[in-house]
PDB file of C-alpha atoms in Angstrom:
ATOM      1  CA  UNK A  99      74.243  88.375  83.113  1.00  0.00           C
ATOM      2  CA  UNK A 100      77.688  86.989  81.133  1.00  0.00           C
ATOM      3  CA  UNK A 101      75.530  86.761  78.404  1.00  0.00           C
ATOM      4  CA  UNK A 102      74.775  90.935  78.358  1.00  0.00           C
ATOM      5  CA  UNK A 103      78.003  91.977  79.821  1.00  0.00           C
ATOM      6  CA  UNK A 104      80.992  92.501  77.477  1.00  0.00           C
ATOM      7  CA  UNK A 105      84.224  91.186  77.731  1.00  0.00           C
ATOM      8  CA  UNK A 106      87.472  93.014  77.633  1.00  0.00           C
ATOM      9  CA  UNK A 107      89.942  92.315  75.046  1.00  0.00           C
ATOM     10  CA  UNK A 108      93.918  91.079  76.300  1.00  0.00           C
ATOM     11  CA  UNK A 109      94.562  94.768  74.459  1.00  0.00           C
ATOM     12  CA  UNK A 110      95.400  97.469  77.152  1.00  0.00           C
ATOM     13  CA  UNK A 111      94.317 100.213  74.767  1.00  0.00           C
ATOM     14  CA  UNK A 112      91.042  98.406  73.291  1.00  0.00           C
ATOM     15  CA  UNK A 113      87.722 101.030  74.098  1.00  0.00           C
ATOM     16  CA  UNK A 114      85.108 100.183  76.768  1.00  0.00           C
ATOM     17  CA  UNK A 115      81.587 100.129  75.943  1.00  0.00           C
ATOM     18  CA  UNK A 116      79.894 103.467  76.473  1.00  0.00           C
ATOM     19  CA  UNK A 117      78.706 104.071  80.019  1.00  0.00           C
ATOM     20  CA  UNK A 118      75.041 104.442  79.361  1.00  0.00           C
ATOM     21  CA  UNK A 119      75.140 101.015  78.168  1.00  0.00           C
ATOM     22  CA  UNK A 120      75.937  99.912  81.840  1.00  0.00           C
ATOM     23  CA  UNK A 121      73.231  97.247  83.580  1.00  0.00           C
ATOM     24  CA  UNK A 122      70.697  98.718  85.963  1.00  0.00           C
ATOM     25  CA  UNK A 123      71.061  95.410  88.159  1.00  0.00           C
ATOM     26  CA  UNK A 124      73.673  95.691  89.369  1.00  0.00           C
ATOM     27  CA  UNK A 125      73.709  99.758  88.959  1.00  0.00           C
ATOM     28  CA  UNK A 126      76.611 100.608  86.571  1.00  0.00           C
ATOM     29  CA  UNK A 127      78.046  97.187  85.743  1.00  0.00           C
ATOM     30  CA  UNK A 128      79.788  97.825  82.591  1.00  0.00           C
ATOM     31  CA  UNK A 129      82.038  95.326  81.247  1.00  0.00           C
ATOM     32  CA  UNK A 130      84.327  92.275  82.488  1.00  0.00           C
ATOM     33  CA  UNK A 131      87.473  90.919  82.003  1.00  0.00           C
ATOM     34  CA  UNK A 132      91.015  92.705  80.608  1.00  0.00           C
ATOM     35  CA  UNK A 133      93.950  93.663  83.261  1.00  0.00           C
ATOM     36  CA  UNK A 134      94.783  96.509  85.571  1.00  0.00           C
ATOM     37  CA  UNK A 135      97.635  98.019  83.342  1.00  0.00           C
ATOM     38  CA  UNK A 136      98.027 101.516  83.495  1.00  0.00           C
ATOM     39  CA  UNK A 137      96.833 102.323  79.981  1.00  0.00           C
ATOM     40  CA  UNK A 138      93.707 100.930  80.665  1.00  0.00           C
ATOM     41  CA  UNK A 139      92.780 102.010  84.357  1.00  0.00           C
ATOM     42  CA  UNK A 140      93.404 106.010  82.799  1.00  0.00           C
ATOM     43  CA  UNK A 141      91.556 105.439  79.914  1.00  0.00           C
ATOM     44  CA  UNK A 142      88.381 103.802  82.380  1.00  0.00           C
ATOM     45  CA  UNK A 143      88.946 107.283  84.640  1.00  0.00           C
ATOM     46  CA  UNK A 144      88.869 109.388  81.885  1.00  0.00           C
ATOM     47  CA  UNK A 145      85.491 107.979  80.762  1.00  0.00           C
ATOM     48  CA  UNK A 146      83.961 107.791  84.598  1.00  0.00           C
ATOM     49  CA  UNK A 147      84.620 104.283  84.729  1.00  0.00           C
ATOM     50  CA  UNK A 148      86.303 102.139  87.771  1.00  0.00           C
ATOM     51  CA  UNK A 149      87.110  98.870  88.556  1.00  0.00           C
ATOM     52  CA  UNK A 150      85.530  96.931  91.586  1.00  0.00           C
ATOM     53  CA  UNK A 151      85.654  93.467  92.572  1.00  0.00           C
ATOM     54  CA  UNK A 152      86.771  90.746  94.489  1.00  0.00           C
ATOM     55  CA  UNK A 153      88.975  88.274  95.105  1.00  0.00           C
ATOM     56  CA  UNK A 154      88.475  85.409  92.928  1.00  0.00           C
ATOM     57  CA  UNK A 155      86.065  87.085  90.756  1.00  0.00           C
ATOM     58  CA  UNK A 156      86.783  88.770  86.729  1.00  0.00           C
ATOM     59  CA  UNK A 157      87.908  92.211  87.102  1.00  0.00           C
ATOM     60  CA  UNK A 158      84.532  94.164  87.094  1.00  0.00           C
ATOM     61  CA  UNK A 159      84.497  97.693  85.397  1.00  0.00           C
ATOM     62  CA  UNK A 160      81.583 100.020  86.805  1.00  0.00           C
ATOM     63  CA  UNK A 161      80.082 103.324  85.942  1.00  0.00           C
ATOM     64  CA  UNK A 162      76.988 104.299  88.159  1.00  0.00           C
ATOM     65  CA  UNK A 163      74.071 106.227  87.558  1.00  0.00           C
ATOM     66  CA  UNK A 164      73.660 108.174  89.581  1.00  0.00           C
ATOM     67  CA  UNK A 165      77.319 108.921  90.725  1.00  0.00           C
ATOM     68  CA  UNK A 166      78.712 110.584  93.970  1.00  0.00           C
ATOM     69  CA  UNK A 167      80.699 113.376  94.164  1.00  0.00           C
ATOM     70  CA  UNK A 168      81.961 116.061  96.442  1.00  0.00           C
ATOM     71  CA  UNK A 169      82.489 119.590  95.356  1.00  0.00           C
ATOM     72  CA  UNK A 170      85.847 120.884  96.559  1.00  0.00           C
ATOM     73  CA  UNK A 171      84.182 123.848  98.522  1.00  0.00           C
ATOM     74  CA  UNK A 172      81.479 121.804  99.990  1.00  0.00           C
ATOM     75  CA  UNK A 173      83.122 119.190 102.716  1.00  0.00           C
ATOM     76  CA  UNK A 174      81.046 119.502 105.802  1.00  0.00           C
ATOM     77  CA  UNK A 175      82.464 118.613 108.946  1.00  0.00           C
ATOM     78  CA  UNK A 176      80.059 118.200 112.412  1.00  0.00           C
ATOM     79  CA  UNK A 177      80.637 120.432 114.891  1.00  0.00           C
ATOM     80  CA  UNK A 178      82.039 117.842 116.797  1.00  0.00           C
ATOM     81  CA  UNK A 179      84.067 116.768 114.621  1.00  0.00           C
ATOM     82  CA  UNK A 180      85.125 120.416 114.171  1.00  0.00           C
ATOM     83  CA  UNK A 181      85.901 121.143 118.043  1.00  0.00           C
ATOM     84  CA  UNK A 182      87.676 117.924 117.761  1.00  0.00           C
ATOM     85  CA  UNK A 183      90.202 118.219 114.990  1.00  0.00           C
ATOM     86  CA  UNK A 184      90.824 121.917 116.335  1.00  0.00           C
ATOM     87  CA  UNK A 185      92.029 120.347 119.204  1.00  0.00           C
ATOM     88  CA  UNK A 186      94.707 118.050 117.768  1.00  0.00           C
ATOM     89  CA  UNK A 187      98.474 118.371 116.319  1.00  0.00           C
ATOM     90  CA  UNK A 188      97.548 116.160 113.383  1.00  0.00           C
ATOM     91  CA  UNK A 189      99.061 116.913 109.938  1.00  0.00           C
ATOM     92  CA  UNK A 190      98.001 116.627 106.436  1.00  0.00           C
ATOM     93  CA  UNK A 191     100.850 115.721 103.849  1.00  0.00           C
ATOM     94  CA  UNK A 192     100.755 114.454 100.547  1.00  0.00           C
ATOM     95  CA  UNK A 193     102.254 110.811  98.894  1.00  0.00           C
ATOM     96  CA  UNK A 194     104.591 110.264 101.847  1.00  0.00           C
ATOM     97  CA  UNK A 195     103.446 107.395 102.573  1.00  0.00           C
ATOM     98  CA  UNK A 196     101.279 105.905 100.000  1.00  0.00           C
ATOM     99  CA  UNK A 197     101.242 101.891 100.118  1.00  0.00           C
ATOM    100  CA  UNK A 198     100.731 101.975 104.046  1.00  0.00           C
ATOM    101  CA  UNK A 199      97.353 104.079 102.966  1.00  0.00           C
ATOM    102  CA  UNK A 200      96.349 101.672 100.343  1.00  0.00           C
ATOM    103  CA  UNK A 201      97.298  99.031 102.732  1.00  0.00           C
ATOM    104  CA  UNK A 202      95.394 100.476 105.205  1.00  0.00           C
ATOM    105  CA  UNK A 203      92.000 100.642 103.417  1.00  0.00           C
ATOM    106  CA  UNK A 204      92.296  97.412 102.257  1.00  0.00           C
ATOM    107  CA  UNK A 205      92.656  95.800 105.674  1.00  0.00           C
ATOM    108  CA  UNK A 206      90.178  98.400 107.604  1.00  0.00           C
ATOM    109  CA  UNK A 207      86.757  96.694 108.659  1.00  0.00           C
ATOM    110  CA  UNK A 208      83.692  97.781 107.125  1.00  0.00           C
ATOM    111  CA  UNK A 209      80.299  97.122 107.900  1.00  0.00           C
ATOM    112  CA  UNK A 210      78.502  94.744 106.301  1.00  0.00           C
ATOM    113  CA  UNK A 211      81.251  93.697 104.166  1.00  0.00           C
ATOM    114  CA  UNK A 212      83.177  90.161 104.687  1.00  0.00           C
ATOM    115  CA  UNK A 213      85.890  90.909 102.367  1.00  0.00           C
ATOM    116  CA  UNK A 214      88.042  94.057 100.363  1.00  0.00           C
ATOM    117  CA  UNK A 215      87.854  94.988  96.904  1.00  0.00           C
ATOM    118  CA  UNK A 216      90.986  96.100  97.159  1.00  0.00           C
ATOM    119  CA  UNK A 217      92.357  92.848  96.419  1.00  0.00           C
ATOM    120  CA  UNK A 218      96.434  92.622  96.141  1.00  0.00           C
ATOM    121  CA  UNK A 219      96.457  93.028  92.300  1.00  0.00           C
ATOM    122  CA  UNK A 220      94.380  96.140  92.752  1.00  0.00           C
ATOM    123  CA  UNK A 221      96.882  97.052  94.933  1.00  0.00           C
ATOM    124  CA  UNK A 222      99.953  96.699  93.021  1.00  0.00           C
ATOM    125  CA  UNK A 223      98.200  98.432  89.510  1.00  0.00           C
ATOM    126  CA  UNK A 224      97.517 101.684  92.052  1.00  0.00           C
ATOM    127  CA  UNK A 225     101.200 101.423  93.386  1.00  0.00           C
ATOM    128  CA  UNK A 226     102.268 101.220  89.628  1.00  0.00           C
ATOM    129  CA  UNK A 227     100.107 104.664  88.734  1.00  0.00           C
ATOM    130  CA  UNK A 228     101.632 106.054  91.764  1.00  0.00           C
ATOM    131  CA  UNK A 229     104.775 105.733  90.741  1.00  0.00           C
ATOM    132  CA  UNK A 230     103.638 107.127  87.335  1.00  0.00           C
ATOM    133  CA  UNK A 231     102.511 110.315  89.192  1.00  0.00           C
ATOM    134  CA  UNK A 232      98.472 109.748  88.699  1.00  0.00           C
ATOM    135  CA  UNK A 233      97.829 108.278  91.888  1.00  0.00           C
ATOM    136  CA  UNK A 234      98.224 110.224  95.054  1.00  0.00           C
ATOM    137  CA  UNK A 235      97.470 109.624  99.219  1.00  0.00           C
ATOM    138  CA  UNK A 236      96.628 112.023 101.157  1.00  0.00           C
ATOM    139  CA  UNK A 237      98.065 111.183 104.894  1.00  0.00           C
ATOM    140  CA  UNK A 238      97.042 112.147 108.443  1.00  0.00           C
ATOM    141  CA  UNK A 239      99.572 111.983 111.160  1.00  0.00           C
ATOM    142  CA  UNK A 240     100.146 112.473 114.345  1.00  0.00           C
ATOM    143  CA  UNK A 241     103.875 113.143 115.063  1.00  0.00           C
ATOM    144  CA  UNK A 242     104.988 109.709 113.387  1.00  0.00           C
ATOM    145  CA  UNK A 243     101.839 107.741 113.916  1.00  0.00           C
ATOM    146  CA  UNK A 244      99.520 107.410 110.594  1.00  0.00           C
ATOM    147  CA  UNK A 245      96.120 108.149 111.777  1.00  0.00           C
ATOM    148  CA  UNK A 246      94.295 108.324 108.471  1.00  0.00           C
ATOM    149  CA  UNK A 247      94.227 108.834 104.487  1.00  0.00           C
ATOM    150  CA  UNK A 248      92.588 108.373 101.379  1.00  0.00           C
ATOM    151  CA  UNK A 249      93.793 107.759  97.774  1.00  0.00           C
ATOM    152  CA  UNK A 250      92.951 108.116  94.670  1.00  0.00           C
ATOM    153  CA  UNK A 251      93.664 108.788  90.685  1.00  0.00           C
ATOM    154  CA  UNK A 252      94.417 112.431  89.739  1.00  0.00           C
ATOM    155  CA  UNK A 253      93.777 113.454  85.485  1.00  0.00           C
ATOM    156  CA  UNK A 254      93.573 117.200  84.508  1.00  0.00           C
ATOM    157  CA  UNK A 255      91.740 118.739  87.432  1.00  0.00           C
ATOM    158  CA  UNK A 256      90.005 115.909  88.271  1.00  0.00           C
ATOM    159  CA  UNK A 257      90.569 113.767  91.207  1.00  0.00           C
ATOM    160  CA  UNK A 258      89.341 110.310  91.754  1.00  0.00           C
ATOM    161  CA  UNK A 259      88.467 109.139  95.219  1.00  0.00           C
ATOM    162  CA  UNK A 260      88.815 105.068  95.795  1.00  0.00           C
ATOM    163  CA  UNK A 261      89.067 104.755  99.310  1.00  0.00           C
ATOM    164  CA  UNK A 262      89.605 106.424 102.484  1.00  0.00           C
ATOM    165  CA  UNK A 263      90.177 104.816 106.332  1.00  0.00           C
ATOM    166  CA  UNK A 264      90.626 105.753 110.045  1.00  0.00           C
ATOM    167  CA  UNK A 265      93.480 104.175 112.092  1.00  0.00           C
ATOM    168  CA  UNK A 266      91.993 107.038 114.678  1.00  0.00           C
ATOM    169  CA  UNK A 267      88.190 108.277 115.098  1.00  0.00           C
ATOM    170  CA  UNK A 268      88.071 111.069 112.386  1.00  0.00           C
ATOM    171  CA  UNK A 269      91.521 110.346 110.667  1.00  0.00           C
ATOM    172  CA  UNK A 270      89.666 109.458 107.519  1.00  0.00           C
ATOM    173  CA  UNK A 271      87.310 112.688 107.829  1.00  0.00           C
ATOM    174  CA  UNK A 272      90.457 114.812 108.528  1.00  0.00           C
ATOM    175  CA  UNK A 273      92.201 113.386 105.030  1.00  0.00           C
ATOM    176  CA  UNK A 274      89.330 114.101 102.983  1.00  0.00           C
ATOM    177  CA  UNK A 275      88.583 117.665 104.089  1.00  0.00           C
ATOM    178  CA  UNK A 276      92.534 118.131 103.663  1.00  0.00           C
ATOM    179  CA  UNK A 277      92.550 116.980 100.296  1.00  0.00           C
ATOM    180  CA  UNK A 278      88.805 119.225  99.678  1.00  0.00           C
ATOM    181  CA  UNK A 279      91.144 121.978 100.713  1.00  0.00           C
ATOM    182  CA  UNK A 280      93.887 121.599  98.841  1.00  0.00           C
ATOM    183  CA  UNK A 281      92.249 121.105  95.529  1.00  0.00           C
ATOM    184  CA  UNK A 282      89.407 123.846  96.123  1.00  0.00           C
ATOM    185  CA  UNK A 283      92.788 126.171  96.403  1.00  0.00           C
ATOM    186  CA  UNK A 284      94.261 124.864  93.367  1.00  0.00           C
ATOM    187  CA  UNK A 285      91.417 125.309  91.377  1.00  0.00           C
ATOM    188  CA  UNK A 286      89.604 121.477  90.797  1.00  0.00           C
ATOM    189  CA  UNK A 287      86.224 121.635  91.790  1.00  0.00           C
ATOM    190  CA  UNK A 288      85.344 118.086  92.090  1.00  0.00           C
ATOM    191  CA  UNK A 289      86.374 114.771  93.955  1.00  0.00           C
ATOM    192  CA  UNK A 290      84.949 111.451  92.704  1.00  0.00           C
ATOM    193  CA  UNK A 291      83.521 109.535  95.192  1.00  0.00           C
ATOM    194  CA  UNK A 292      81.674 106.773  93.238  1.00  0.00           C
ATOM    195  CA  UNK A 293      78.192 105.284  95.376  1.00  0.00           C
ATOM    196  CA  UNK A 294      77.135 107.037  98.108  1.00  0.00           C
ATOM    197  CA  UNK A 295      76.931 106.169 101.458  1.00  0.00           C
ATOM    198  CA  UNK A 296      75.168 107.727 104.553  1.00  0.00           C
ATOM    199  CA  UNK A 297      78.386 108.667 105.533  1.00  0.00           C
ATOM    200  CA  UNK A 298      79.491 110.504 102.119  1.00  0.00           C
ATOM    201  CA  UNK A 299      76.191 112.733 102.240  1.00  0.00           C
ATOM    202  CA  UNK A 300      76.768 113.622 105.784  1.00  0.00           C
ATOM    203  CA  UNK A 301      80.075 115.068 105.102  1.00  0.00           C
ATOM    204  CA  UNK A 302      78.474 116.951 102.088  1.00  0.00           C
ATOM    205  CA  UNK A 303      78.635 114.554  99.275  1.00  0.00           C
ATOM    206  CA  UNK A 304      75.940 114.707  96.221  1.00  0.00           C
ATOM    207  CA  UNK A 305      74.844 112.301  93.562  1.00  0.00           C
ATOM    208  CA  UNK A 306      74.748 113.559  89.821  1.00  0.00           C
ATOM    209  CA  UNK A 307      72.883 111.890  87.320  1.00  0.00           C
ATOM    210  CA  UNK A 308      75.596 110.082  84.920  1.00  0.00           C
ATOM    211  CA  UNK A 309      75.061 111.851  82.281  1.00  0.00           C
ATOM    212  CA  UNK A 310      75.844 115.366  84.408  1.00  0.00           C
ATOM    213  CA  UNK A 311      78.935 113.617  85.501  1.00  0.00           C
ATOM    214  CA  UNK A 312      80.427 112.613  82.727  1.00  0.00           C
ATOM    215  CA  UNK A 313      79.781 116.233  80.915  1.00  0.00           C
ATOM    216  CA  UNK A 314      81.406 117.404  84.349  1.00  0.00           C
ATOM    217  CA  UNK A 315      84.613 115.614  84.263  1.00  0.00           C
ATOM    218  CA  UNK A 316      85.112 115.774  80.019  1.00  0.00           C
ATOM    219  CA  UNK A 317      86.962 119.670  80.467  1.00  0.00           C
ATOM    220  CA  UNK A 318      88.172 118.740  83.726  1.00  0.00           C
ATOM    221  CA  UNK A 319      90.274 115.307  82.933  1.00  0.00           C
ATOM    222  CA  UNK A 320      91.850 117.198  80.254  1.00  0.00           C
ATOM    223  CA  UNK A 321      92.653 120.463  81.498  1.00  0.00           C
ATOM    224  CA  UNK A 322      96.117 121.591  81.823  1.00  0.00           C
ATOM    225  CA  UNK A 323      97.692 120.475  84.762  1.00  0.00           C
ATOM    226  CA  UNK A 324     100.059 123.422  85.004  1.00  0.00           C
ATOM    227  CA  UNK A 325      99.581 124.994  88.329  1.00  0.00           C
ATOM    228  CA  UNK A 326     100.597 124.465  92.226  1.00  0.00           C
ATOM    229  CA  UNK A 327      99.899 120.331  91.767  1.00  0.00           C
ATOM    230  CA  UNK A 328     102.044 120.691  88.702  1.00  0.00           C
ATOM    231  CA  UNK A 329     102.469 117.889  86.026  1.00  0.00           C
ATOM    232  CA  UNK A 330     102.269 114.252  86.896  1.00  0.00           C
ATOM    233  CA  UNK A 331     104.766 113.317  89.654  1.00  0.00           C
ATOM    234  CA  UNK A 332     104.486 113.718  93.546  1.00  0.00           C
ATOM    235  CA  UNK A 333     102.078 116.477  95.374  1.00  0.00           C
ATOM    236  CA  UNK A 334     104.351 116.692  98.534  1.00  0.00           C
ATOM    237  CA  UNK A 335     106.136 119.239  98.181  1.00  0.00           C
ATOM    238  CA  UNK A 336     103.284 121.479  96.322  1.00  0.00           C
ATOM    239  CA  UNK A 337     100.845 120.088  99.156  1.00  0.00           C
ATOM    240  CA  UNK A 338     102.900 121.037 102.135  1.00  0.00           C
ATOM    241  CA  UNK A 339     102.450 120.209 105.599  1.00  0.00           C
ATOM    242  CA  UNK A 340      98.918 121.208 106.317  1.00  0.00           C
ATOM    243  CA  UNK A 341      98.070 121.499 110.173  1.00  0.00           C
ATOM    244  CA  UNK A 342      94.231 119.844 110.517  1.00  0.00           C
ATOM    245  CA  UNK A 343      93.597 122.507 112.907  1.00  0.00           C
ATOM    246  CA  UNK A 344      93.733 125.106 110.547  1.00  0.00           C
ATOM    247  CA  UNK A 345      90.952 123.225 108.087  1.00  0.00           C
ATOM    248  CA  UNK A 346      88.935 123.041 111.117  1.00  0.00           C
ATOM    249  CA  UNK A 347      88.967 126.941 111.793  1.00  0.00           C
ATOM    250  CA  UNK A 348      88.658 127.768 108.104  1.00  0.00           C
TER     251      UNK A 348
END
């Protein structure tokens, strides 16, 4: 496989291979090597690509075919899940408290999986674009108590998803339909969610060939980011305190 897969240059700005060059096994495996600086990580989201990998392994740049989104209007919650999160005080806010969310994820169990992807560099290159404005949490709480989120990169209209968690049953589902909300008001119709999952097409999510994808996000990553979400920089204040129980009535 090293001998097909490209390596990234030391050069933050240096171009990745185009995405329908990606392996077929494993799906979407793109390129190795390079860092997690800023420069770079945008210029992979603007071109649909992300990085995944592990602890002790290169930095592993991906771009699937097919890829996973959901549209902004199309979040499907149970009805259980519904009666539920009608029932609670829990509310929505926006970068408030975005390292214990990434901090979260990376420590949440997952089935099937030994390990986290979101390894500590990861970690600190997503706290670095966060500071930068492009990378956002979305937070569930209950009074004080954190009791979900997800985060993810934000270009243009475009948001992409990298991971979500529960500290409470449905925290994570609560986050994501917030954030669905929030964005279908503002105008972005989509929300990257990478590989799907049982779980993502149960709450709604669909798979695009790549090629649909990437046409998808071209307008959207450079759109004008004028608006409610305004220009790079926290969502708090233009997010608001969001009650989950009025998502859940919607």
């Amino acid at each position: 496989m090293s001998l097909r897969l490209p390596w990234l240059s030391s050069d933050p700005t240096a171009p990745f291979p185009p995405p329908h060059t990606a392996l077929r096994d494993p799906d979407g495996l793109l390129a190795a090597g390079g860092d997690l600086h800023p420069l770079r990580l945008l210029n992979a989201y603007r071109q649909g690509i992300f990085p995944w990998f592990s602890e002790g392994e290169p930095i592993l740049w991906w771009s699937p075919d097919p890829r996973t989104v959901f549209r902004t209007d199309g979040v499907r919650l149970s009805r259980r899940d519904l009666r539920f999160l009608r029932g609670t005080g829990w509310i929505a806010r926006a970068d408030t408290a975005f390292a214990a969310v990434v901090e979260a994820c990376a420590s949440a169990s997952r089935p099937g999986q030994s390990g986290t992807w979101i390894t500590h560099d990861m970690q600190a290159a997503y706290r670095v674009l966060h500071r930068l404005g492009r990378a956002h949490s979305i937070e569930v709480f209950e009074g004080a108590r954190l009791v979900g989120g997800i985060y993810g990169v934000a270009l243009g209209r475009m948001f992409f998803g990298e991971s979500m968690v529960s500290l409470e049953s449905g925290g994570s589902k609560a986050a994501l339909a917030a954030l669905a909300w929030r964005l279908h008001d503002w105008g972005w119709p989509l929300i990257d969610a990478q590989v799907e999952n049982d779980h993502l097409l149960r709450m709604g999510a669909e798979s695009l060939p790549r090629s649909r994808f990437l046409a998808a996000i071209a307008p959207l990553v450079d759109a004008s980011e004028a608006g409610e979400s305004g220009s790079p920089g926290p969502w708090t204040a233009a997010f608001g305190d969001l009650p989950v129980s009025r998502i859940a009535g919607r």
